[in-house]
Amino acid sequence: MPNSRRRPRGGAGGGARTAGREELVSRSLQSAEHCLAAQDFGTSYAHYLLVLSLAPELKDDVKETFQYTLFRWAEELDALNRIQDLLGCYEQALELFPDDEVICNSMGEHLFRMGFRDEAAGYFHKAVKLNPNFSDAKENFYRVANWLVERWHFIMLNDTKRNMIYNAAIQKAVYSGSKSVLDIGAGTGILSMFAKKAGAHSVYACELSKTMYELACDVVAANKMEAGIKLLHMKSLDIEIPKHIPERVDIKDVAGVCLPTNVKFQSSAYSCLDSEETVEPYTTEKMNRVPGGYLALTECFEIMTVDFNNLQELKSLASKKPDKIGIPVTKEGILDAIVVWFVLHLDDEHSLSTSPSEETCWEQAVYPVQGFADYQIKPGDHVMIEVSCQDYYLRIQSISVLGLEHEMDVTKSFTANKDLISVGHEAELCSALANLQTSKPGAVEQICVLESTEIALLNNIPYHEGFKMAMRKVLSSLTPEKLLQDMDIHCQNIEMSSGSGQNENSVQTAPDPLYVLDVSEGFSVLPIIAGTFGQVKAYSSVEKDLHRITLDLISEANHFPKETLEFWLRHVEDESAVLQRPKLDKLWSIIILNVIEPSGLIQQEIMEKAAISSMGRHWESNLGLWHGRCLLQSGGKIFPQYVLMLGLLVESQTLVEESAVQGTECTLGLNIAPFINQFQVPIRVFLDLSSLPCIPLSKPVELLRLDLMTPYLNTSNREVKVHICKSGQVTAIPFWYHMYLDEEIRLDTSSEASHWKQAAVVLDNPIQVKMGEELVLNVQHHKSNVSITVKQ
């Protein structure tokens, strides 16, 4: 904690008022420091406010201590759900320190956690502007920028063909007499500007996202069209005439453990007719970039036609009964998904197709067929589906297969279930198609909805086998004879048990179990795997009640006593205390950390967690000091023990076009790039290198080593020499990880079985290289943030 004990000095000739003020400042400063040492952060914060309001000349001296007090007080207010007080404290702090990037960044973090992404982005952006080298703020801004300005905006604006066809169709409509235009979901405003350039008298652009609305305002002004385009920050359904627009418009653009059969896992991408909650029933993917490709089991078929100029038809879409469609099967295979795209007829001569066979900025919609695991279809069968537009989402329900031999009795159906509600629908196809084929068909008693990345994790066999071997080695080294004996007894009990109470074993009577803590995020069966070793008490950090119920059912199916598995968040006051001893007199044998996000980035604050795990910390209030206290027993391990970050140099125009708008040619002369490129992020995530269009220009090299067992040995800056093996232009540096559970057991996040995706640093400017040359990379690691630059 910084020392702020510097007393204000009185000026020459100061009177009684000055002396009184100095005395008050001095006493308030003493009180602030005393309260801080006693961890009374609220009172300390109030005293610091008084000090700074009376003696602003002390700002530089107490700045760091004031920040620390603010952040700790804000944590308490957040835990108490005193949101208005929390925001009020930050507003007061920013009045005193308006140009403090650390306070701006912290304010943004709180707002983002509350769900105010637009507002959070503003504070992150300001923090980066104040200090371009502030890595925490840059990382936060990059993450929130991916939420606010989705990457498809860049791809779409770089799609010259799409922009030319839209421009031609808009010109034709305006020339034909359509002089008023409403652009719904305006984005950057490019279509509105096409309309204005074509000669439309009145152009109204409606955009719900605050970030995109403000971006569109800047873009329209930069192209000198603000006088001719009225921008509306609102939902299109809330537009009223003449309150918001004075007239109706002519053109409308609509933009290793037994998993029991009584537990069924499903993706959150599904169709739910009986629910009041609207959940997108599909995911999206570029089908021509699916790893391993795909097999079309039918010819393409038309699902429906929508006439956007027929108001009555549009109104009836939501209430119309589902249409039944039968599709003949042309190839033999397993029915995993139905892929949907559209052909957009702008007029009778201009059209756009988003088919997988087209080179387009659009992805395709993917409707996973859940419930058909391992069901083979063949030529002669017919797939029967029902199609509707409830809530104006295209929904595909009641999927069934009509066999060739029998007319009705071979039918299997997938129908929506009202109990499957789950928010979150951003899924990758290869994960969504997995559909957890680890569970066998059977009676469904418990349905557990998982994110697609969680389903893919469950299907990652090397991941679970690797952890099982690594845990066995550690636990065996701690109590070798007892552990092996208990494991043998446990295995015998599973084989002999008929499920009628025959699963009593020595775990229940073991006086000193080994403690395993799994703090990896999301749904994880690693604690269950740890429980297979007998003399173990495993702790899971899952948060959702449904996930806890499911893990309990899996434990029961594997004949574990109830005491084997505990849910750790029930035992700690708040999530920030998740890394602490299992008991006052006990230590962890294994701590499992979630090091790599499914997106391909290093988990935030992971090195801080590793430091706490390997050397725990507690506050000695009477001394005002932090003291270390190890959380691991002697011989205990953190998993993974260390991580290697690998990368290579590539030439990839795809990554360039997905990361930033390339000049004005693709946007037909309109000046959009400088504005939307403010939300350009240097790192692209959720990549699949096996299908990414790119040319490797080097072999893989080690970029970084993260040691979680001894985190103090990690270096924050290193140079890496990369040998060029092929001439070309370096546009990006994809990277992935080798996670070492120990020296022998390694998990590769780029493997075919991996549930992880990869990421890539995209260079601002391509670098021309020749075979035989060397390129030097500067790799910086700060906290969990990694930056890679080319040394010139």
PDB file of N, CA and C in Angstrom, residues 45 49 66 70 73-74 77-78 82-96 103 107 110-111 114 123:
ATOM      1  N   TYR A  45     -12.481   6.172   2.506  1.00  0.00           N
ATOM      2  CA  TYR A  45     -12.771   6.867   1.243  1.00  0.00           C
ATOM      3  C   TYR A  45     -13.374   8.242   1.504  1.00  0.00           C
ATOM      4  N   LEU A  49     -11.865  11.926   0.379  1.00  0.00           N
ATOM      5  CA  LEU A  49     -12.628  12.917  -0.385  1.00  0.00           C
ATOM      6  C   LEU A  49     -12.538  14.289   0.254  1.00  0.00           C
ATOM      7  N   PHE A  66      -5.446   6.628  -2.648  1.00  0.00           N
ATOM      8  CA  PHE A  66      -6.856   6.930  -2.888  1.00  0.00           C
ATOM      9  C   PHE A  66      -7.451   5.910  -3.869  1.00  0.00           C
ATOM     10  N   LEU A  70     -10.539   3.428  -3.085  1.00  0.00           N
ATOM     11  CA  LEU A  70     -11.724   3.451  -3.950  1.00  0.00           C
ATOM     12  C   LEU A  70     -12.047   2.047  -4.459  1.00  0.00           C
ATOM     13  N   TRP A  73     -13.363  -0.234  -1.650  1.00  0.00           N
ATOM     14  CA  TRP A  73     -14.706   0.184  -1.237  1.00  0.00           C
ATOM     15  C   TRP A  73     -15.719  -0.186  -2.316  1.00  0.00           C
ATOM     16  N   ALA A  74     -15.324  -0.017  -3.569  1.00  0.00           N
ATOM     17  CA  ALA A  74     -16.213  -0.377  -4.679  1.00  0.00           C
ATOM     18  C   ALA A  74     -16.515  -1.875  -4.671  1.00  0.00           C
ATOM     19  N   LEU A  77     -19.189  -2.415  -2.060  1.00  0.00           N
ATOM     20  CA  LEU A  77     -20.483  -1.923  -2.535  1.00  0.00           C
ATOM     21  C   LEU A  77     -21.075  -2.858  -3.580  1.00  0.00           C
ATOM     22  N   ASP A  78     -20.210  -3.386  -4.445  1.00  0.00           N
ATOM     23  CA  ASP A  78     -20.661  -4.324  -5.470  1.00  0.00           C
ATOM     24  C   ASP A  78     -21.222  -5.589  -4.829  1.00  0.00           C
ATOM     25  N   ARG A  82     -25.040  -2.401  -3.879  1.00  0.00           N
ATOM     26  CA  ARG A  82     -25.321  -0.959  -3.762  1.00  0.00           C
ATOM     27  C   ARG A  82     -24.774  -0.268  -5.016  1.00  0.00           C
ATOM     28  N   ILE A  83     -25.459  -0.501  -6.108  1.00  0.00           N
ATOM     29  CA  ILE A  83     -24.948  -0.084  -7.417  1.00  0.00           C
ATOM     30  C   ILE A  83     -24.884   1.436  -7.549  1.00  0.00           C
ATOM     31  N   GLN A  84     -25.945   2.120  -7.108  1.00  0.00           N
ATOM     32  CA  GLN A  84     -25.962   3.580  -7.231  1.00  0.00           C
ATOM     33  C   GLN A  84     -24.841   4.216  -6.416  1.00  0.00           C
ATOM     34  N   ASP A  85     -24.604   3.687  -5.208  1.00  0.00           N
ATOM     35  CA  ASP A  85     -23.507   4.216  -4.384  1.00  0.00           C
ATOM     36  C   ASP A  85     -22.164   3.966  -5.054  1.00  0.00           C
ATOM     37  N   LEU A  86     -22.023   2.783  -5.651  1.00  0.00           N
ATOM     38  CA  LEU A  86     -20.771   2.453  -6.339  1.00  0.00           C
ATOM     39  C   LEU A  86     -20.502   3.430  -7.478  1.00  0.00           C
ATOM     40  N   LEU A  87     -21.516   3.632  -8.313  1.00  0.00           N
ATOM     41  CA  LEU A  87     -21.336   4.549  -9.445  1.00  0.00           C
ATOM     42  C   LEU A  87     -21.093   5.965  -8.968  1.00  0.00           C
ATOM     43  N   GLY A  88     -21.783   6.340  -7.866  1.00  0.00           N
ATOM     44  CA  GLY A  88     -21.583   7.683  -7.300  1.00  0.00           C
ATOM     45  C   GLY A  88     -20.155   7.896  -6.847  1.00  0.00           C
ATOM     46  N   CYS A  89     -19.553   6.875  -6.231  1.00  0.00           N
ATOM     47  CA  CYS A  89     -18.162   6.983  -5.774  1.00  0.00           C
ATOM     48  C   CYS A  89     -17.211   7.190  -6.950  1.00  0.00           C
ATOM     49  N   TYR A  90     -17.445   6.457  -8.024  1.00  0.00           N
ATOM     50  CA  TYR A  90     -16.586   6.609  -9.203  1.00  0.00           C
ATOM     51  C   TYR A  90     -16.770   7.988  -9.852  1.00  0.00           C
ATOM     52  N   GLU A  91     -18.008   8.472  -9.869  1.00  0.00           N
ATOM     53  CA  GLU A  91     -18.228   9.812 -10.421  1.00  0.00           C
ATOM     54  C   GLU A  91     -17.501  10.868  -9.601  1.00  0.00           C
ATOM     55  N   GLN A  92     -17.535  10.738  -8.261  1.00  0.00           N
ATOM     56  CA  GLN A  92     -16.792  11.666  -7.405  1.00  0.00           C
ATOM     57  C   GLN A  92     -15.295  11.573  -7.673  1.00  0.00           C
ATOM     58  N   ALA A  93     -14.804  10.339  -7.805  1.00  0.00           N
ATOM     59  CA  ALA A  93     -13.371  10.141  -8.041  1.00  0.00           C
ATOM     60  C   ALA A  93     -12.939  10.745  -9.371  1.00  0.00           C
ATOM     61  N   LEU A  94     -13.800  10.604 -10.388  1.00  0.00           N
ATOM     62  CA  LEU A  94     -13.441  11.131 -11.707  1.00  0.00           C
ATOM     63  C   LEU A  94     -13.563  12.647 -11.768  1.00  0.00           C
ATOM     64  N   GLU A  95     -14.350  13.242 -10.886  1.00  0.00           N
ATOM     65  CA  GLU A  95     -14.358  14.710 -10.792  1.00  0.00           C
ATOM     66  C   GLU A  95     -13.029  15.207 -10.250  1.00  0.00           C
ATOM     67  N   LEU A  96     -12.449  14.444  -9.316  1.00  0.00           N
ATOM     68  CA  LEU A  96     -11.150  14.817  -8.740  1.00  0.00           C
ATOM     69  C   LEU A  96      -9.998  14.457  -9.671  1.00  0.00           C
ATOM     70  N   ILE A 103      -8.603   4.788 -12.919  1.00  0.00           N
ATOM     71  CA  ILE A 103      -9.972   4.907 -12.408  1.00  0.00           C
ATOM     72  C   ILE A 103     -10.972   4.716 -13.548  1.00  0.00           C
ATOM     73  N   MET A 107     -13.800   1.809 -13.556  1.00  0.00           N
ATOM     74  CA  MET A 107     -15.214   2.153 -13.741  1.00  0.00           C
ATOM     75  C   MET A 107     -15.804   1.339 -14.889  1.00  0.00           C
ATOM     76  N   HIS A 110     -16.535  -2.331 -13.845  1.00  0.00           N
ATOM     77  CA  HIS A 110     -17.781  -2.483 -13.081  1.00  0.00           C
ATOM     78  C   HIS A 110     -18.991  -2.379 -13.999  1.00  0.00           C
ATOM     79  N   LEU A 111     -18.980  -1.405 -14.899  1.00  0.00           N
ATOM     80  CA  LEU A 111     -20.110  -1.228 -15.812  1.00  0.00           C
ATOM     81  C   LEU A 111     -20.281  -2.445 -16.711  1.00  0.00           C
ATOM     82  N   MET A 114     -21.935  -5.226 -14.979  1.00  0.00           N
ATOM     83  CA  MET A 114     -23.362  -4.959 -14.779  1.00  0.00           C
ATOM     84  C   MET A 114     -24.163  -5.098 -16.068  1.00  0.00           C
ATOM     85  N   TYR A 123     -15.516   4.234 -21.244  1.00  0.00           N
ATOM     86  CA  TYR A 123     -14.473   4.409 -20.229  1.00  0.00           C
ATOM     87  C   TYR A 123     -13.180   3.693 -20.615  1.00  0.00           C
TER      88      TYR A 123
END
